[in-house]
DNA sequence: CTGAAAGCGCTTACAG
DNA sequence: CTGAAAGCGCTTACAG
C-alpha cells in the first residue's frame, strides 16, 4: 500500500485498455482535467510511457527511441495536447515571459520596436507583456511592480532613465534589463540604440551647412532622449558660434496639433528663426500644416526638420527632412541581446550602437 | 514519522526562533526559494499561521481575526512578498490573462482600443497578451493556437470574421470571445462596436447632401469592416440613383503613401469624380498630400473624406472631414463585457452598439 | 476563525 | 534509453 504512487492516489484515471497498444486501435476516451485540456499524463497513458518520457519527447526528441517517439507524437496529435505554461513555469522558474516598457504607442515609433521584439522573441517561445508608461515615472514604477509579480525572465525598457528607485528594484529582482534607444554610459548596463546626442548634432550641422542662419529647437514631452537631441543641437550651434537658445520646450505630450501651436509660438517669439528642428516628425508635420494654413513658404521662409522618419513624412508636401532611426532593429537586437544573456552567452560589448541616418528631403 | 507533513519532508525550513512572536523582534533571515522570492510559506512561518490563512488574508482579509491579519500583513511587507502567478494559475486554472487580437498597430486606431482594454482589465488584475494579426488569417490561426496554450480566460478579437476554422477552435476551447468593432449578426456571439455599414452610409449621404455629383470610394486592406463601409457607400449611391461603381480597391496595406497613389489612379480613371470617400484617414491624408503636390484644390476641385478621425486629421490644411469612432470605448466596453461573462453575470444583450459620429470639417 | 491534506501539470536530479 | 519520486507555490474542499 505504501508503494502506491502519488499520482494514482491523487486521482482515479481511466487507462486505455491494456490490450490495444497500437495507436490505430480505437480506445476509451482519455480522461481530461477540468480545464478541458489533455495533460502530459494523458499523453503518457496513451503512448504507454512515463510522463517524463513525454516531457523529454517534447524538449529533445533525439533522446528517445524511435518507437517511443512515434507513439508519443501520435498521442500528442490525437489528444491535441498543448503544454500548460503555468505548470512549466512553476516547475522551471522560467516564465518565458519578457516585460517590455515603452513610453508611448501613439505614434509608430515604439510600435515598430515592438514588432522587432516580437519577431525575435516569438520564434524563441517567449511571450511579451507590453507596458505603456506614458512617459510617467509613477506609471513606470507601478508597471515594474506589476510585472515583477509575473516573474518575467527579462525586461526590455525605454526610459527608465529617470528613477534610481526603479533601477534598484529591478536590480534587486536580479532580472536582466536591456535598455533601448539610447546608448548607456553606465558600465555594466545593457543597451541597444544609437547616440541621440550625435543624431541631434548631425541634423543641426546639416541645417547650418544648408545656410540657415538661425535654427531653433522645438520639443515636447522632454524625455531624456529628447534632451539628448537638444544637447546635440546646442553643441552644433555653439561650435558655429551661434545662439543655442532659440527654442520652445514644453512637457505637454507630443502631437501634430501641438506642432502647429509651437510653430506659431516660435514665429512670434523668434521672428528671425529661419529653420526649426522638431524633436519628432509629428511635431514637424503639425508645424508644416500651420505654415500651409498661414501661407508661409517651407522651406523658403522657414525650413522644417523632424526626427524618426515616420511613414507620412516622405509624402507630405513638401516632404520632410528628418533623421531615420532603426526602430525595428532596436527592438530585434535588444531582444536578441536579452536572449543571449538568458542563455548564458552574453556578448562582450554591453552597448550596441545601431546608428541613425540623416534623410534630407524637401522641407529643409 | 509517518505524520510528518509533506512540506517539512520536502525541504528543511528555518523558522524564526519560537520565542519572538512579536513582529518587532528581529529574527533569523527567512529562507527563500531559488527564484529569490519569498513564498506564501515564508510569510506563514513568519506570521505563525498556516499557508491557508495567508492565502485567505490575501483574498479576503475580513475572514481573519484582527490579530492574525495584522501579523500576516506585517510579514508580507517585511518579506516583500508577491504572489506567484504561475502557482496561482495552476491551482485555480484561471490565468488572469486575456488574449487580444488586433489586425494592426501601425496607426492609432487599435492602440486607442488597447488603451481602453488596459484601463478596464488592469485594475481588475488581468494581464493582456497582444497579438498583431496583420490582417492575415494565417497569422490569426497561429496566434490563436499560441495563445490557447497560455490558457487565457478570454479573447478580445477584431477580424476573426474570415475563418470558420478559427471560430471553431475557439469554441472548442470553451473560452469566451468578444468581437470588437463591428456588430455581430451571429446570435450568441458577443460583440461591441458600431455599424460599419451605417457609418459608410451616413458619410456618403453627407457628401450627396453637400451637392457632390460623383463620389468615389477608395479603399485598401479590404478587411470585412472596410467592405461594410463600402456596402454603406453603395447603398447610399443606389438610393440616390447614382453610379456606385466609382471605386478604387486594393488589398495592399493601407498607408499615407498609398493614399497618394490611389488618388492619382482615381483622377485618371474617373475624371468626373468630385469627392472621394477614403476608407480611413491615412489614405485620406495621402490623397490630400497628392492634391497639394499637383496643385489641385480641396474641396474645390475634389472633396476628400476619411474615416476614424485620427489626431492629425483635425490639423491638416484643409482639415479632414471624417467619421469619429469610439475606439477607446470599444476596448473598454469589450473588456468590461468579458469581465461580466467571466464573473458569471453576462448581460442580456450580446451586442453593444457604441455608435459613431459624423465630423464635417473643411475637406468635404 | 483556522489548519492538514491533496492536487493543479510540469520538470529536475537521481537511478538503473 | 527510461522511470519513480519529489518538488515548484499556490488553492480548494473538508474538517473542526
XYZ file of N, CA and C in Angstrom, chain B residues 39-122:
252
model
N 7.971 33.077 -0.453
C 6.765 32.342 -0.817
C 5.723 32.505 0.270
N 4.579 31.970 -0.014
C 3.493 32.053 0.940
C 3.875 31.321 2.234
N 4.691 30.283 2.102
C 5.127 29.523 3.278
C 6.051 30.376 4.146
N 6.879 31.185 3.520
C 7.757 32.065 4.278
C 6.926 33.046 5.102
N 5.905 33.563 4.451
C 5.029 34.510 5.139
C 4.329 33.804 6.303
N 3.858 32.590 6.025
C 3.150 31.832 7.049
C 4.050 31.583 8.258
N 5.270 31.177 7.989
C 6.211 30.923 9.078
C 6.405 32.177 9.924
N 6.678 33.255 9.231
C 6.967 34.497 9.940
C 5.758 34.983 10.739
N 4.576 34.798 10.161
C 3.371 35.289 10.832
C 2.816 34.255 11.809
N 3.433 33.077 11.808
C 2.996 31.991 12.677
C 1.550 31.597 12.465
N 1.224 31.407 11.226
C -0.095 30.873 10.854
C 0.167 29.833 9.764
N -0.911 29.223 9.280
C -0.737 28.269 8.195
C -0.743 29.014 6.852
N -0.302 28.333 5.800
C -0.271 28.975 4.479
C -1.675 29.363 4.029
N -2.651 28.576 4.429
C -4.007 28.860 4.017
C -4.505 30.153 4.581
N -4.104 30.392 5.807
C -4.530 31.637 6.439
C -3.929 32.814 5.668
N -2.693 32.653 5.251
C -2.087 33.708 4.435
C -2.876 33.863 3.141
N -3.192 32.733 2.550
C -3.949 32.748 1.302
C -5.261 33.519 1.494
N -5.927 33.218 2.599
C -7.181 33.924 2.885
C -6.946 35.408 3.106
N -5.907 35.696 3.852
C -5.612 37.101 4.155
C -5.468 37.904 2.859
N -4.918 37.223 1.863
C -4.677 37.911 0.598
C -5.968 38.152 -0.181
N -6.850 37.164 -0.141
C -8.035 37.338 -0.984
C -9.228 37.923 -0.229
N -9.343 37.636 1.037
C -10.474 38.186 1.791
C -10.101 38.407 3.254
N -9.415 39.508 3.512
C -8.877 39.802 4.848
C -9.939 39.761 5.944
N -11.177 40.049 5.586
C -12.234 40.117 6.584
C -12.444 38.768 7.275
N -12.042 37.699 6.609
C -12.234 36.368 7.173
C -11.341 36.089 8.383
N -10.286 36.881 8.540
C -9.323 36.575 9.616
C -9.605 37.338 10.903
N -9.057 36.811 11.967
C -9.104 37.565 13.212
C -8.159 38.745 13.032
N -8.461 39.859 13.697
C -7.636 41.056 13.542
C -6.164 40.792 13.824
N -5.897 39.944 14.840
C -4.501 39.690 15.204
C -3.784 38.961 14.068
N -4.406 37.885 13.612
C -3.791 37.100 12.552
C -3.554 37.995 11.334
N -4.555 38.797 11.003
C -4.457 39.661 9.842
C -3.262 40.600 9.980
N -3.133 41.185 11.158
C -2.042 42.135 11.370
C -0.695 41.449 11.208
N -0.583 40.230 11.774
C 0.703 39.539 11.668
C 1.016 39.188 10.220
N -0.011 38.746 9.496
C 0.214 38.405 8.086
C 0.628 39.643 7.308
N -0.089 40.717 7.535
C 0.244 41.940 6.798
C 1.675 42.379 7.054
N 2.068 42.293 8.331
C 3.436 42.691 8.668
C 4.443 41.794 7.962
N 4.155 40.500 7.976
C 5.080 39.554 7.343
C 5.184 39.817 5.848
N 4.040 40.098 5.250
C 4.028 40.362 3.801
C 4.917 41.548 3.469
N 4.765 42.618 4.214
C 5.585 43.787 3.896
C 7.045 43.534 4.241
N 7.278 42.875 5.354
C 8.666 42.635 5.728
C 9.409 41.819 4.681
N 8.731 40.806 4.165
C 9.397 39.933 3.194
C 9.271 40.460 1.761
N 8.460 41.484 1.583
C 8.228 41.957 0.222
C 7.552 40.878 -0.602
N 6.647 40.163 0.052
C 6.014 39.024 -0.626
C 5.127 39.454 -1.781
N 5.305 38.789 -2.892
C 4.453 38.992 -4.062
C 3.997 37.613 -4.517
N 2.702 37.415 -4.688
C 2.223 36.077 -5.052
C 2.809 35.633 -6.394
N 2.991 34.373 -6.524
C 3.498 33.804 -7.758
C 2.320 33.454 -8.666
N 2.264 34.130 -9.800
C 1.122 33.947 -10.692
C 1.016 32.551 -11.275
N 2.165 31.990 -11.582
C 2.132 30.661 -12.195
C 1.495 29.666 -11.234
N 1.866 29.746 -9.973
C 1.316 28.817 -8.983
C -0.187 29.033 -8.831
N -0.579 30.279 -8.814
C -1.993 30.579 -8.660
C -2.782 30.060 -9.862
N -2.211 30.292 -11.031
C -2.865 29.836 -12.254
C -3.029 28.324 -12.249
N -1.971 27.651 -11.858
C -2.005 26.194 -11.861
C -3.059 25.690 -10.871
N -3.119 26.319 -9.731
C -4.048 25.855 -8.701
C -5.501 26.179 -9.032
N -5.727 27.297 -9.661
C -7.106 27.721 -9.894
C -7.599 27.467 -11.314
N -6.706 27.169 -12.199
C -6.978 27.116 -13.637
C -7.711 28.367 -14.129
N -7.285 29.467 -13.565
C -7.704 30.773 -14.072
C -6.415 31.543 -14.277
N -6.139 31.950 -15.489
C -4.821 32.533 -15.756
C -4.773 34.041 -15.523
N -5.951 34.666 -15.469
C -5.981 36.117 -15.375
C -5.212 36.763 -16.519
N -5.290 36.090 -17.631
C -4.682 36.614 -18.845
C -5.781 36.687 -19.896
N -5.823 37.786 -20.616
C -6.769 37.914 -21.716
C -5.969 38.116 -22.996
N -6.294 37.339 -24.005
C -5.605 37.478 -25.283
C -6.363 38.471 -26.157
N -5.642 39.397 -26.736
C -6.259 40.409 -27.596
C -5.677 40.286 -28.998
N -6.538 40.156 -29.973
C -6.070 40.056 -31.350
C -6.508 41.287 -32.125
N -5.538 42.026 -32.630
C -5.845 43.193 -33.451
C -5.154 43.039 -34.802
N -5.720 43.645 -35.836
C -5.144 43.445 -37.163
C -3.924 44.306 -37.440
N -3.691 45.312 -36.623
C -2.614 46.251 -36.921
C -2.379 47.166 -35.741
N -1.168 47.667 -35.642
C -0.910 48.684 -34.624
C -0.301 49.912 -35.276
N -0.279 49.918 -36.609
C 0.517 50.955 -37.256
C -0.202 52.295 -37.413
N -1.450 52.357 -37.072
C -1.973 53.694 -36.816
C -2.612 53.652 -35.445
N -3.133 54.729 -35.034
C -3.556 54.865 -33.652
C -4.878 54.161 -33.339
N -5.554 53.675 -34.384
C -6.874 53.084 -34.197
C -6.896 52.019 -33.099
N -6.118 50.978 -33.295
C -6.174 49.877 -32.338
C -5.366 50.148 -31.080
N -4.449 51.071 -31.182
C -3.704 51.468 -29.989
C -4.663 52.106 -28.983
N -5.573 52.913 -29.481
C -6.576 53.511 -28.605
C -7.435 52.436 -27.956
N -7.784 51.447 -28.755
C -8.604 50.363 -28.245
C -7.861 49.585 -27.163
N -6.584 49.345 -27.399
C -5.770 48.656 -26.389
C -5.730 49.443 -25.088
N -5.649 50.742 -25.219
C -5.627 51.574 -24.013
C -6.915 51.367 -23.220
N -8.031 51.336 -23.914
C -9.311 51.104 -23.249
C -9.343 49.750 -22.551
N -8.826 48.758 -23.240
C -8.790 47.404 -22.680
C -7.932 47.380 -21.418
N -6.757 47.961 -21.521
C -5.844 48.025 -20.374
C -6.496 48.718 -19.192
N -7.119 49.843 -19.475
C -7.704 50.618 -18.385
C -8.824 49.862 -17.679
N -9.484 48.985 -18.386
C -10.546 48.203 -17.757
C -9.978 46.964 -17.086
N -9.104 46.268 -17.772
C -8.605 44.978 -17.292
C -7.497 45.091 -16.251
N -6.681 46.101 -16.377
C -5.548 46.257 -15.456
C -5.994 46.311 -14.001
